[in-house]
CSV table of N, CA and C in Angstrom, one decimal:
chain,number,residue,atom,x,y,z
A,1,SER,N,45.2,30.5,32.0
A,1,SER,CA,45.2,29.0,32.0
A,1,SER,C,44.0,28.4,32.6
A,2,LYS,N,43.5,29.1,33.8
A,2,LYS,CA,42.3,28.6,34.4
A,2,LYS,C,41.1,28.8,33.5
A,3,LEU,N,41.0,29.9,32.9
A,3,LEU,CA,39.9,30.3,32.0
A,3,LEU,C,39.9,29.3,30.8
A,4,SER,N,41.1,29.0,30.3
A,4,SER,CA,41.2,28.1,29.1
A,4,SER,C,40.7,26.7,29.5
A,5,SER,N,41.1,26.3,30.7
A,5,SER,CA,40.7,25.0,31.2
A,5,SER,C,39.2,24.9,31.4
A,6,THR,N,38.6,26.0,31.9
A,6,THR,CA,37.1,26.0,32.1
A,6,THR,C,36.4,26.0,30.8
A,7,VAL,N,36.9,26.7,29.8
A,7,VAL,CA,36.3,26.8,28.5
A,7,VAL,C,36.4,25.4,27.8
A,8,ASP,N,37.5,24.8,27.9
A,8,ASP,CA,37.7,23.4,27.4
A,8,ASP,C,36.7,22.4,28.0
A,9,MET,N,36.6,22.5,29.3
A,9,MET,CA,35.7,21.6,30.0
A,9,MET,C,34.2,21.8,29.6
A,10,ARG,N,33.9,23.1,29.4
A,10,ARG,CA,32.5,23.4,28.9
A,10,ARG,C,32.3,22.9,27.5
A,11,PHE,N,33.3,23.0,26.6
A,11,PHE,CA,33.2,22.4,25.3
A,11,PHE,C,33.0,20.9,25.3
A,12,VAL,N,33.7,20.2,26.2
A,12,VAL,CA,33.6,18.8,26.3
A,12,VAL,C,32.2,18.4,26.7
A,13,GLU,N,31.6,19.2,27.7
A,13,GLU,CA,30.3,18.9,28.2
A,13,GLU,C,29.3,19.2,27.0
A,14,LEU,N,29.5,20.3,26.3
A,14,LEU,CA,28.6,20.7,25.2
A,14,LEU,C,28.6,19.6,24.1
A,15,ASN,N,29.8,19.2,23.7
A,15,ASN,CA,29.9,18.1,22.7
A,15,ASN,C,29.2,16.8,23.2
A,16,GLY,N,29.3,16.5,24.4
A,16,GLY,CA,28.6,15.3,25.0
A,16,GLY,C,27.1,15.5,24.8
A,17,SER,N,26.6,16.7,25.2
A,17,SER,CA,25.2,16.9,25.1
A,17,SER,C,24.7,16.9,23.6
A,18,ILE,N,25.5,17.4,22.7
A,18,ILE,CA,25.1,17.4,21.3
A,18,ILE,C,25.1,16.0,20.8
A,19,SER,N,26.1,15.2,21.2
A,19,SER,CA,26.1,13.8,20.7
A,19,SER,C,24.9,13.0,21.2
A,20,SER,N,24.5,13.3,22.5
A,20,SER,CA,23.3,12.6,23.1
A,20,SER,C,22.1,13.1,22.3
A,21,LEU,N,22.0,14.3,22.0
A,21,LEU,CA,20.8,14.8,21.2
A,21,LEU,C,20.8,14.2,19.8
A,22,LYS,N,21.9,14.1,19.2
A,22,LYS,CA,22.0,13.5,17.8
A,22,LYS,C,21.5,12.0,17.9
A,23,ALA,N,21.9,11.3,18.9
A,23,ALA,CA,21.5,9.9,19.0
A,23,ALA,C,20.0,9.8,19.2
A,24,ALA,N,19.4,10.7,20.1
A,24,ALA,CA,18.0,10.7,20.4
A,24,ALA,C,17.2,11.1,19.1
A,25,LEU,N,17.7,12.1,18.4
A,25,LEU,CA,17.0,12.5,17.1
A,25,LEU,C,17.1,11.4,16.1
A,26,SER,N,18.2,10.7,16.0
A,26,SER,CA,18.3,9.6,15.1
A,26,SER,C,17.3,8.5,15.4
A,27,ASP,N,17.1,8.2,16.7
A,27,ASP,CA,16.2,7.2,17.1
A,27,ASP,C,14.7,7.6,16.8
A,28,ILE,N,14.4,8.8,17.1
A,28,ILE,CA,13.1,9.3,16.8
A,28,ILE,C,12.8,9.3,15.3
A,29,SER,N,13.8,9.7,14.5
A,29,SER,CA,13.7,9.7,13.0
A,29,SER,C,13.4,8.2,12.5
A,30,ASP,N,14.1,7.3,13.1
A,30,ASP,CA,13.9,5.9,12.7
A,30,ASP,C,12.5,5.4,13.0
A,31,ARG,N,12.0,5.8,14.2
A,31,ARG,CA,10.7,5.4,14.6
A,31,ARG,C,9.6,6.0,13.8
A,32,VAL,N,9.8,7.3,13.4
A,32,VAL,CA,8.8,8.0,12.6
A,32,VAL,C,8.8,7.3,11.2
A,33,THR,N,9.9,7.0,10.6
A,33,THR,CA,10.0,6.3,9.3
A,33,THR,C,9.3,5.0,9.3
A,34,SER,N,9.5,4.2,10.4
A,34,SER,CA,8.8,2.9,10.4
A,34,SER,C,7.3,3.0,10.7
A,35,THR,N,6.9,4.1,11.4
A,35,THR,CA,5.5,4.3,11.6
A,35,THR,C,4.8,4.7,10.3
A,36,GLU,N,5.5,5.6,9.6
A,36,GLU,CA,4.9,6.1,8.3
A,36,GLU,C,4.8,4.9,7.4
A,37,ALA,N,5.8,4.0,7.3
A,37,ALA,CA,5.7,2.9,6.4
A,37,ALA,C,4.6,1.9,6.8
A,38,ALA,N,4.4,1.7,8.1
A,38,ALA,CA,3.3,0.9,8.6
A,38,ALA,C,1.9,1.5,8.2
A,39,VAL,N,1.8,2.8,8.4
A,39,VAL,CA,0.5,3.4,8.1
A,39,VAL,C,0.2,3.3,6.6
A,40,VAL,N,1.2,3.5,5.7
A,40,VAL,CA,1.0,3.5,4.3
A,40,VAL,C,0.7,2.0,3.8
A,41,SER,N,1.4,1.1,4.4
A,41,SER,CA,1.4,-0.3,4.0
A,41,SER,C,0.1,-1.0,4.3
A,42,GLN,N,-0.8,-0.4,5.1
A,42,GLN,CA,-2.0,-1.1,5.5
A,42,GLN,C,-3.2,-0.8,4.7
A,43,ASN,N,-3.0,0.0,3.6
A,43,ASN,CA,-4.1,0.4,2.8
A,43,ASN,C,-4.2,-0.6,1.6
A,44,ILE,N,-5.5,-0.8,1.2
A,44,ILE,CA,-5.8,-1.5,-0.1
A,44,ILE,C,-6.7,-0.6,-0.9
A,45,ARG,N,-6.7,-0.9,-2.2
A,45,ARG,CA,-7.5,-0.2,-3.2
A,45,ARG,C,-8.4,-1.1,-3.9
A,46,ILE,N,-9.7,-0.8,-3.8
A,46,ILE,CA,-10.7,-1.7,-4.4
A,46,ILE,C,-11.2,-0.9,-5.7
A,47,VAL,N,-11.1,-1.6,-6.8
A,47,VAL,CA,-11.4,-0.9,-8.1
A,47,VAL,C,-12.6,-1.7,-8.7
A,48,GLY,N,-13.6,-1.0,-9.2
A,48,GLY,CA,-14.7,-1.6,-10.0
A,48,GLY,C,-16.0,-1.5,-9.3
A,49,ILE,N,-16.1,-0.9,-8.1
A,49,ILE,CA,-17.4,-0.8,-7.4
A,49,ILE,C,-18.1,0.5,-7.9
A,50,GLN,N,-19.3,0.4,-8.3
A,50,GLN,CA,-20.0,1.5,-8.9
A,50,GLN,C,-20.1,2.6,-7.9
A,51,GLU,N,-20.1,3.9,-8.4
A,51,GLU,CA,-20.2,5.0,-7.5
A,51,GLU,C,-21.5,5.0,-6.7
A,52,LYS,N,-21.5,5.5,-5.5
A,52,LYS,CA,-22.6,5.6,-4.6
A,52,LYS,C,-23.2,4.2,-4.1
A,53,SER,N,-22.5,3.1,-4.4
A,53,SER,CA,-22.9,1.8,-3.9
A,53,SER,C,-22.8,1.8,-2.4
A,54,GLU,N,-21.9,2.6,-1.8
A,54,GLU,CA,-21.7,2.6,-0.3
A,54,GLU,C,-22.8,3.4,0.4
A,55,ASN,N,-23.7,4.1,-0.3
A,55,ASN,CA,-24.7,4.9,0.3
A,55,ASN,C,-24.3,5.8,1.4
A,56,GLY,N,-23.1,6.5,1.2
A,56,GLY,CA,-22.6,7.5,2.2
A,56,GLY,C,-22.0,6.9,3.4
A,57,ARG,N,-21.8,5.6,3.4
A,57,ARG,CA,-21.2,4.9,4.6
A,57,ARG,C,-20.1,3.9,4.1
A,58,PRO,N,-19.0,4.5,3.6
A,58,PRO,CA,-18.0,3.6,2.9
A,58,PRO,C,-17.4,2.6,3.9
A,59,THR,N,-17.1,2.9,5.1
A,59,THR,CA,-16.5,2.0,6.0
A,59,THR,C,-17.4,0.8,6.3
A,60,ASP,N,-18.7,1.0,6.6
A,60,ASP,CA,-19.6,-0.1,6.8
A,60,ASP,C,-19.8,-0.9,5.6
A,61,PHE,N,-19.8,-0.2,4.4
A,61,PHE,CA,-20.0,-0.9,3.1
A,61,PHE,C,-18.9,-1.9,2.9
A,62,VAL,N,-17.6,-1.4,3.1
A,62,VAL,CA,-16.4,-2.3,2.9
A,62,VAL,C,-16.4,-3.4,3.8
A,63,CYS,N,-16.8,-3.2,5.1
A,63,CYS,CA,-16.8,-4.3,6.0
A,63,CYS,C,-17.7,-5.5,5.6
A,64,LYS,N,-18.8,-5.2,4.9
A,64,LYS,CA,-19.7,-6.2,4.3
A,64,LYS,C,-19.3,-6.7,3.0
A,65,LEU,N,-18.6,-5.8,2.2
A,65,LEU,CA,-18.3,-6.1,0.8
A,65,LEU,C,-17.1,-7.2,0.7
A,66,LEU,N,-16.1,-7.0,1.5
A,66,LEU,CA,-14.9,-7.9,1.4
A,66,LEU,C,-15.3,-9.3,1.7
A,67,PRO,N,-16.1,-9.7,2.7
A,67,PRO,CA,-16.5,-11.1,2.8
A,67,PRO,C,-17.3,-11.6,1.6
A,68,LYS,N,-18.2,-10.7,1.1
A,68,LYS,CA,-19.0,-11.1,-0.1
A,68,LYS,C,-18.0,-11.4,-1.3
A,69,LEU,N,-17.0,-10.6,-1.5
A,69,LEU,CA,-16.1,-10.8,-2.6
A,69,LEU,C,-15.2,-12.0,-2.4
A,70,LEU,N,-14.7,-12.2,-1.2
A,70,LEU,CA,-13.6,-13.1,-0.9
A,70,LEU,C,-14.2,-14.4,-0.3
A,71,GLY,N,-15.5,-14.5,0.0
A,71,GLY,CA,-16.0,-15.7,0.6
A,71,GLY,C,-16.3,-15.5,2.1
A,72,GLU,N,-17.6,-15.6,2.4
A,72,GLU,CA,-17.9,-15.4,3.8
A,72,GLU,C,-17.2,-16.5,4.7
A,73,ASP,N,-17.0,-17.7,4.2
A,73,ASP,CA,-16.4,-18.7,5.0
A,73,ASP,C,-15.0,-18.5,5.4
A,74,ASN,N,-14.3,-17.5,4.7
A,74,ASN,CA,-12.9,-17.1,5.0
A,74,ASN,C,-12.8,-16.2,6.2
A,75,PHE,N,-13.9,-15.8,6.8
A,75,PHE,CA,-13.9,-14.8,7.9
A,75,PHE,C,-14.7,-15.3,9.0
A,76,ASP,N,-14.0,-15.6,10.1
A,76,ASP,CA,-14.7,-16.0,11.3
A,76,ASP,C,-15.0,-14.9,12.3
A,77,ARG,N,-14.6,-13.7,12.0
A,77,ARG,CA,-15.0,-12.5,12.8
A,77,ARG,C,-15.1,-11.3,11.8
A,78,PRO,N,-15.7,-10.2,12.3
A,78,PRO,CA,-15.9,-9.1,11.4
A,78,PRO,C,-14.5,-8.5,11.1
A,79,ILE,N,-14.4,-7.9,9.9
A,79,ILE,CA,-13.2,-7.2,9.4
A,79,ILE,C,-13.1,-5.9,10.1
A,80,GLU,N,-11.9,-5.5,10.6
A,80,GLU,CA,-11.7,-4.2,11.3
A,80,GLU,C,-11.2,-3.2,10.3
A,81,VAL,N,-12.0,-2.3,9.9
A,81,VAL,CA,-11.6,-1.3,8.9
A,81,VAL,C,-11.6,0.0,9.7
A,82,ASP,N,-10.4,0.7,9.6
A,82,ASP,CA,-10.2,1.9,10.3
A,82,ASP,C,-10.9,3.1,9.6
A,83,ARG,N,-10.8,3.0,8.2
A,83,ARG,CA,-11.3,4.1,7.4
A,83,ARG,C,-11.5,3.6,6.0
A,84,ALA,N,-12.4,4.1,5.3
A,84,ALA,CA,-12.6,3.9,3.8
A,84,ALA,C,-13.2,5.1,3.2
A,85,HIS,N,-12.7,5.4,2.0
A,85,HIS,CA,-13.2,6.5,1.2
A,85,HIS,C,-12.9,6.3,-0.3
A,86,ARG,N,-13.6,7.1,-1.1
A,86,ARG,CA,-13.3,7.1,-2.5
A,86,ARG,C,-12.1,7.8,-2.8
A,87,SER,N,-11.4,7.4,-3.9
A,87,SER,CA,-10.2,8.1,-4.3
A,87,SER,C,-10.6,9.6,-4.6
A,88,LEU,N,-9.7,10.5,-4.3
A,88,LEU,CA,-9.9,11.9,-4.5
A,88,LEU,C,-9.9,12.3,-6.0
A,89,SER,N,-9.3,11.5,-6.8
A,89,SER,CA,-9.2,11.9,-8.3
A,89,SER,C,-10.6,11.8,-8.9
A,90,GLN,N,-10.8,12.6,-10.0
A,90,GLN,CA,-12.0,12.6,-10.7
A,90,GLN,C,-12.2,11.3,-11.5
A,91,ALA,N,-13.5,10.8,-11.5
A,91,ALA,CA,-13.8,9.6,-12.3
A,91,ALA,C,-13.5,9.9,-13.8
A,92,LYS,N,-12.9,9.0,-14.5
A,92,LYS,CA,-12.6,9.2,-15.9
A,92,LYS,C,-13.4,8.3,-16.8
A,93,ASP,N,-13.9,8.8,-17.9
A,93,ASP,CA,-14.7,7.9,-18.9
A,93,ASP,C,-15.8,7.1,-18.2
A,94,GLY,N,-16.5,7.7,-17.3
A,94,GLY,CA,-17.6,7.0,-16.6
A,94,GLY,C,-17.2,5.9,-15.7
A,95,LYS,N,-15.9,5.7,-15.5
A,95,LYS,CA,-15.4,4.7,-14.6
A,95,LYS,C,-15.5,5.2,-13.1
A,96,ALA,N,-15.8,4.3,-12.2
A,96,ALA,CA,-16.0,4.6,-10.8
A,96,ALA,C,-14.6,4.8,-10.2
A,97,ARG,N,-14.5,5.7,-9.2
A,97,ARG,CA,-13.3,6.0,-8.5
A,97,ARG,C,-13.0,4.8,-7.6
A,98,ALA,N,-11.8,4.5,-7.3
A,98,ALA,CA,-11.4,3.4,-6.5
A,98,ALA,C,-11.8,3.8,-5.0
A,99,ILE,N,-12.0,2.7,-4.2
A,99,ILE,CA,-12.2,2.9,-2.8
A,99,ILE,C,-10.9,2.5,-2.1
A,100,ILE,N,-10.5,3.5,-1.3
A,100,ILE,CA,-9.2,3.3,-0.5
A,100,ILE,C,-9.6,2.8,0.9
A,101,VAL,N,-9.0,1.7,1.3
A,101,VAL,CA,-9.4,1.2,2.6
A,101,VAL,C,-8.2,1.0,3.5
A,102,ARG,N,-8.3,1.5,4.7
A,102,ARG,CA,-7.3,1.3,5.7
A,102,ARG,C,-7.7,0.2,6.7
A,103,LEU,N,-7.1,-0.9,6.6
A,103,LEU,CA,-7.4,-2.0,7.5
A,103,LEU,C,-6.7,-1.9,8.8
A,104,HIS,N,-7.2,-2.4,9.9
A,104,HIS,CA,-6.6,-2.2,11.2
A,104,HIS,C,-5.4,-3.1,11.3
A,105,PHE,N,-5.4,-4.3,10.8
A,105,PHE,CA,-4.3,-5.2,11.0
A,105,PHE,C,-3.6,-5.5,9.6
A,106,PHE,N,-2.3,-5.4,9.7
A,106,PHE,CA,-1.4,-5.6,8.5
A,106,PHE,C,-1.6,-7.0,8.0
A,107,GLN,N,-1.7,-8.0,8.9
A,107,GLN,CA,-1.8,-9.4,8.5
A,107,GLN,C,-3.1,-9.6,7.7
A,108,GLU,N,-4.2,-8.9,8.1
A,108,GLU,CA,-5.5,-9.0,7.5
A,108,GLU,C,-5.4,-8.5,6.1
A,109,LYS,N,-4.7,-7.4,5.9
A,109,LYS,CA,-4.5,-6.8,4.6
A,109,LYS,C,-3.8,-7.8,3.7
A,110,GLU,N,-2.7,-8.4,4.1
A,110,GLU,CA,-1.9,-9.3,3.3
A,110,GLU,C,-2.7,-10.5,3.0
A,111,ARG,N,-3.5,-11.0,3.9
A,111,ARG,CA,-4.4,-12.2,3.7
A,111,ARG,C,-5.4,-11.9,2.6
A,112,MET,N,-6.0,-10.7,2.7
A,112,MET,CA,-7.0,-10.3,1.7
A,112,MET,C,-6.4,-10.2,0.3
A,113,LEU,N,-5.3,-9.6,0.2
A,113,LEU,CA,-4.6,-9.5,-1.1
A,113,LEU,C,-4.3,-10.9,-1.7
A,114,GLN,N,-3.9,-11.8,-0.8
A,114,GLN,CA,-3.6,-13.1,-1.3
A,114,GLN,C,-4.9,-13.8,-1.7
A,115,MET,N,-5.9,-13.7,-1.0
A,115,MET,CA,-7.2,-14.3,-1.3
A,115,MET,C,-7.7,-13.8,-2.7
A,116,ALA,N,-7.6,-12.5,-2.8
A,116,ALA,CA,-8.0,-11.9,-4.1
A,116,ALA,C,-7.2,-12.4,-5.3
A,117,ARG,N,-5.9,-12.6,-5.1
A,117,ARG,CA,-5.1,-13.2,-6.2
A,117,ARG,C,-5.5,-14.6,-6.5
A,118,GLU,N,-5.7,-15.4,-5.4
A,118,GLU,CA,-6.0,-16.8,-5.6
A,118,GLU,C,-7.4,-17.1,-6.1
A,119,LYS,N,-8.4,-16.3,-5.7
A,119,LYS,CA,-9.8,-16.5,-6.1
A,119,LYS,C,-10.0,-16.2,-7.5
A,120,GLY,N,-9.2,-15.4,-8.1
A,120,GLY,CA,-9.4,-15.0,-9.5
A,120,GLY,C,-10.3,-13.9,-9.7
A,121,PRO,N,-11.0,-13.8,-10.8
A,121,PRO,CA,-11.8,-12.7,-11.1
A,121,PRO,C,-12.9,-12.5,-10.0
A,122,LEU,N,-13.0,-11.4,-9.4
A,122,LEU,CA,-14.0,-11.1,-8.4
A,122,LEU,C,-15.1,-10.3,-9.1
A,123,GLN,N,-16.4,-10.5,-8.6
A,123,GLN,CA,-17.5,-9.7,-9.2
A,123,GLN,C,-18.4,-9.2,-8.1
A,124,TYR,N,-18.9,-8.0,-8.4
A,124,TYR,CA,-19.9,-7.4,-7.5
A,124,TYR,C,-20.9,-6.7,-8.4
A,125,ASP,N,-22.2,-7.0,-8.2
A,125,ASP,CA,-23.3,-6.4,-9.0
A,125,ASP,C,-23.0,-6.6,-10.5
A,126,GLY,N,-22.4,-7.7,-10.9
A,126,GLY,CA,-22.2,-8.0,-12.3
A,126,GLY,C,-21.0,-7.3,-12.9
A,127,ARG,N,-20.2,-6.6,-12.1
A,127,ARG,CA,-19.0,-5.9,-12.6
A,127,ARG,C,-17.7,-6.6,-12.0
A,128,LEU,N,-16.7,-6.5,-12.8
A,128,LEU,CA,-15.4,-7.0,-12.3
A,128,LEU,C,-14.8,-6.1,-11.2
A,129,VAL,N,-14.3,-6.7,-10.2
A,129,VAL,CA,-13.7,-5.9,-9.1
A,129,VAL,C,-12.3,-6.4,-8.9
A,130,PHE,N,-11.4,-5.5,-8.6
A,130,PHE,CA,-10.0,-5.8,-8.4
A,130,PHE,C,-9.6,-5.2,-7.0
A,131,ILE,N,-8.8,-6.0,-6.3
A,131,ILE,CA,-8.2,-5.5,-5.0
A,131,ILE,C,-6.7,-5.5,-5.2
A,132,PHE,N,-6.1,-4.3,-4.9
A,132,PHE,CA,-4.7,-4.1,-5.1
A,132,PHE,C,-4.2,-3.4,-3.8
A,133,PRO,N,-2.8,-3.5,-3.6
A,133,PRO,CA,-2.3,-2.7,-2.5
A,133,PRO,C,-2.3,-1.3,-2.9
A,134,ASP,N,-2.6,-0.4,-2.0
A,134,ASP,CA,-2.6,1.1,-2.3
A,134,ASP,C,-1.2,1.6,-2.2
A,135,LEU,N,-0.7,2.1,-3.3
A,135,LEU,CA,0.7,2.5,-3.4
A,135,LEU,C,0.7,4.1,-3.5
A,136,THR,N,1.9,4.6,-3.1
A,136,THR,CA,2.0,6.1,-3.2
A,136,THR,C,2.1,6.5,-4.6
A,137,SER,N,1.8,7.8,-4.8
A,137,SER,CA,1.9,8.3,-6.2
A,137,SER,C,3.3,8.2,-6.8
A,138,ALA,N,4.3,8.3,-6.0
A,138,ALA,CA,5.7,8.1,-6.5
A,138,ALA,C,5.9,6.7,-7.0
A,139,VAL,N,5.5,5.7,-6.3
A,139,VAL,CA,5.6,4.3,-6.7
A,139,VAL,C,4.8,4.1,-7.9
A,140,MET,N,3.6,4.6,-8.0
A,140,MET,CA,2.7,4.4,-9.1
A,140,MET,C,3.3,5.0,-10.4
A,141,LYS,N,4.0,6.1,-10.3
A,141,LYS,CA,4.6,6.7,-11.5
A,141,LYS,C,5.8,5.8,-11.9
A,142,LYS,N,6.5,5.3,-11.0
A,142,LYS,CA,7.6,4.4,-11.4
A,142,LYS,C,7.1,3.1,-12.1
A,143,ARG,N,6.0,2.6,-11.6
A,143,ARG,CA,5.4,1.4,-12.2
A,143,ARG,C,4.8,1.7,-13.6
A,144,GLN,N,4.2,2.9,-13.7
A,144,GLN,CA,3.6,3.3,-15.0
A,144,GLN,C,4.7,3.5,-16.1
A,145,ALA,N,5.9,3.7,-15.7
A,145,ALA,CA,7.0,3.8,-16.6
A,145,ALA,C,7.2,2.5,-17.4
A,146,PHE,N,6.7,1.4,-16.8
A,146,PHE,CA,6.8,0.1,-17.5
A,146,PHE,C,5.6,-0.2,-18.4
A,147,GLN,N,4.7,0.7,-18.5
A,147,GLN,CA,3.4,0.4,-19.2
A,147,GLN,C,3.6,-0.2,-20.6
A,148,ALA,N,4.5,0.4,-21.4
A,148,ALA,CA,4.7,-0.1,-22.8
A,148,ALA,C,5.3,-1.5,-22.8
A,149,ILE,N,6.2,-1.8,-21.8
A,149,ILE,CA,6.8,-3.1,-21.7
A,149,ILE,C,5.7,-4.1,-21.3
A,150,ARG,N,4.9,-3.7,-20.4
A,150,ARG,CA,3.8,-4.6,-19.9
A,150,ARG,C,2.9,-5.0,-21.0
A,151,GLU,N,2.5,-4.0,-21.9
A,151,GLU,CA,1.7,-4.3,-23.1
A,151,GLU,C,2.4,-5.3,-24.0
A,152,GLN,N,3.7,-5.1,-24.2
A,152,GLN,CA,4.4,-6.1,-25.1
A,152,GLN,C,4.4,-7.5,-24.5
A,153,CYS,N,4.6,-7.6,-23.2
A,153,CYS,CA,4.6,-8.9,-22.5
A,153,CYS,C,3.3,-9.5,-22.6
A,154,ARG,N,2.2,-8.7,-22.4
A,154,ARG,CA,0.8,-9.3,-22.4
A,154,ARG,C,0.5,-9.8,-23.8
A,155,ALA,N,0.9,-9.0,-24.9
A,155,ALA,CA,0.7,-9.4,-26.3
A,155,ALA,C,1.4,-10.7,-26.6
A,156,LYS,N,2.6,-10.9,-26.0
A,156,LYS,CA,3.4,-12.1,-26.3
A,156,LYS,C,3.1,-13.3,-25.4
A,157,GLY,N,2.2,-13.0,-24.4
A,157,GLY,CA,1.9,-14.1,-23.4
A,157,GLY,C,3.0,-14.4,-22.4
A,158,ILE,N,3.8,-13.3,-22.2
A,158,ILE,CA,4.9,-13.5,-21.2
A,158,ILE,C,4.4,-13.1,-19.8
A,159,ARG,N,4.8,-13.9,-18.8
A,159,ARG,CA,4.3,-13.7,-17.5
A,159,ARG,C,5.2,-12.5,-16.9
A,160,TYR,N,4.5,-11.6,-16.3
A,160,TYR,CA,5.2,-10.4,-15.6
A,160,TYR,C,4.4,-10.0,-14.4
A,161,GLY,N,5.1,-9.1,-13.6
A,161,GLY,CA,4.4,-8.6,-12.4
A,161,GLY,C,5.4,-7.6,-11.8
A,162,PHE,N,5.0,-7.2,-10.6
A,162,PHE,CA,5.8,-6.2,-9.9
A,162,PHE,C,6.2,-6.7,-8.5
A,163,GLY,N,7.4,-6.4,-8.1
A,163,GLY,CA,7.9,-6.6,-6.7
A,163,GLY,C,7.8,-5.2,-6.1
A,164,TYR,N,7.8,-5.2,-4.8
A,164,TYR,CA,7.7,-3.9,-4.1
A,164,TYR,C,9.0,-3.2,-4.1
A,165,PRO,N,9.1,-1.9,-4.3
A,165,PRO,CA,8.0,-1.1,-4.6
A,165,PRO,C,7.7,-1.0,-6.1
A,166,ALA,N,8.7,-1.0,-6.9
A,166,ALA,CA,8.5,-0.8,-8.4
A,166,ALA,C,9.5,-1.6,-9.2
A,167,GLN,N,9.8,-2.8,-8.8
A,167,GLN,CA,10.7,-3.7,-9.5
A,167,GLN,C,9.8,-4.5,-10.5
A,168,PHE,N,10.2,-4.5,-11.8
A,168,PHE,CA,9.4,-5.2,-12.8
A,168,PHE,C,10.0,-6.6,-12.9
A,169,LEU,N,9.1,-7.6,-12.8
A,169,LEU,CA,9.5,-9.0,-12.8
A,169,LEU,C,9.0,-9.6,-14.1
A,170,VAL,N,9.9,-10.3,-14.8
A,170,VAL,CA,9.5,-11.0,-16.0
A,170,VAL,C,10.0,-12.5,-15.9
A,171,THR,N,9.1,-13.4,-16.2
A,171,THR,CA,9.4,-14.8,-16.1
A,171,THR,C,9.2,-15.5,-17.4
A,172,VAL,N,10.3,-16.1,-17.9
A,172,VAL,CA,10.3,-16.8,-19.2
A,172,VAL,C,11.0,-18.1,-18.9
A,173,ASN,N,10.4,-19.2,-19.3
A,173,ASN,CA,11.0,-20.6,-19.1
A,173,ASN,C,11.4,-20.8,-17.7
A,174,ASN,N,10.5,-20.4,-16.8
A,174,ASN,CA,10.7,-20.6,-15.3
A,174,ASN,C,11.9,-19.8,-14.8
A,175,ASN,N,12.5,-18.9,-15.5
A,175,ASN,CA,13.6,-18.0,-15.1
A,175,ASN,C,13.0,-16.6,-14.9
A,176,THR,N,13.2,-16.0,-13.8
A,176,THR,CA,12.7,-14.7,-13.5
A,176,THR,C,13.8,-13.7,-13.4
A,177,ALA,N,13.6,-12.6,-14.2
A,177,ALA,CA,14.5,-11.5,-14.2
A,177,ALA,C,13.8,-10.2,-13.5
A,178,THR,N,14.6,-9.4,-12.8
A,178,THR,CA,14.1,-8.3,-12.2
A,178,THR,C,14.7,-7.0,-12.7
A,179,PHE,N,13.9,-6.0,-13.0
A,179,PHE,CA,14.4,-4.7,-13.6
A,179,PHE,C,13.9,-3.6,-12.8
A,180,ASP,N,14.8,-2.6,-12.5
A,180,ASP,CA,14.5,-1.4,-11.7
A,180,ASP,C,14.1,-0.3,-12.7
A,181,THR,N,14.5,-0.3,-13.9
A,181,THR,CA,14.1,0.8,-14.9
A,181,THR,C,13.7,0.1,-16.2
A,182,PRO,N,12.8,0.8,-16.9
A,182,PRO,CA,12.4,0.2,-18.2
A,182,PRO,C,13.5,0.0,-19.2
């Protein structure tokens, strides 16, 4: 009876410890997930800049490029770029690889994406330049699944776009519909 009571007491203590560890692990998991999301969400992709324009110094190049593209008067202080590099994929059909930029501040990233949309076609050295959010390959594959539908919308003059991460938005007569799959 005494042995059984001691074993029961040890199981209660063990269950309490396991519950405490589960709660701590859950908290750590949530923090890691939010940190990963923040790291991924601060990148932008600049498309259309000729290869080797950055002269081996992509971070410095991007710090000067963005104000030139978006208007020097929109920046009262230097842009803080943590890192910049060319996309690892091979250039296709003579097209330059995209420049991937990790900005230090999320708000700065959002502001730049908004300015790029509002300013319209951007140009550098006589070439069109586009600034997009840098998305994971999984999200890009989901968005690419809508390619045929995008082409049909473009041909018919129908307004379309994407919500995050891969929701296809179509607007007709000021009514917007959202689609998760093609």
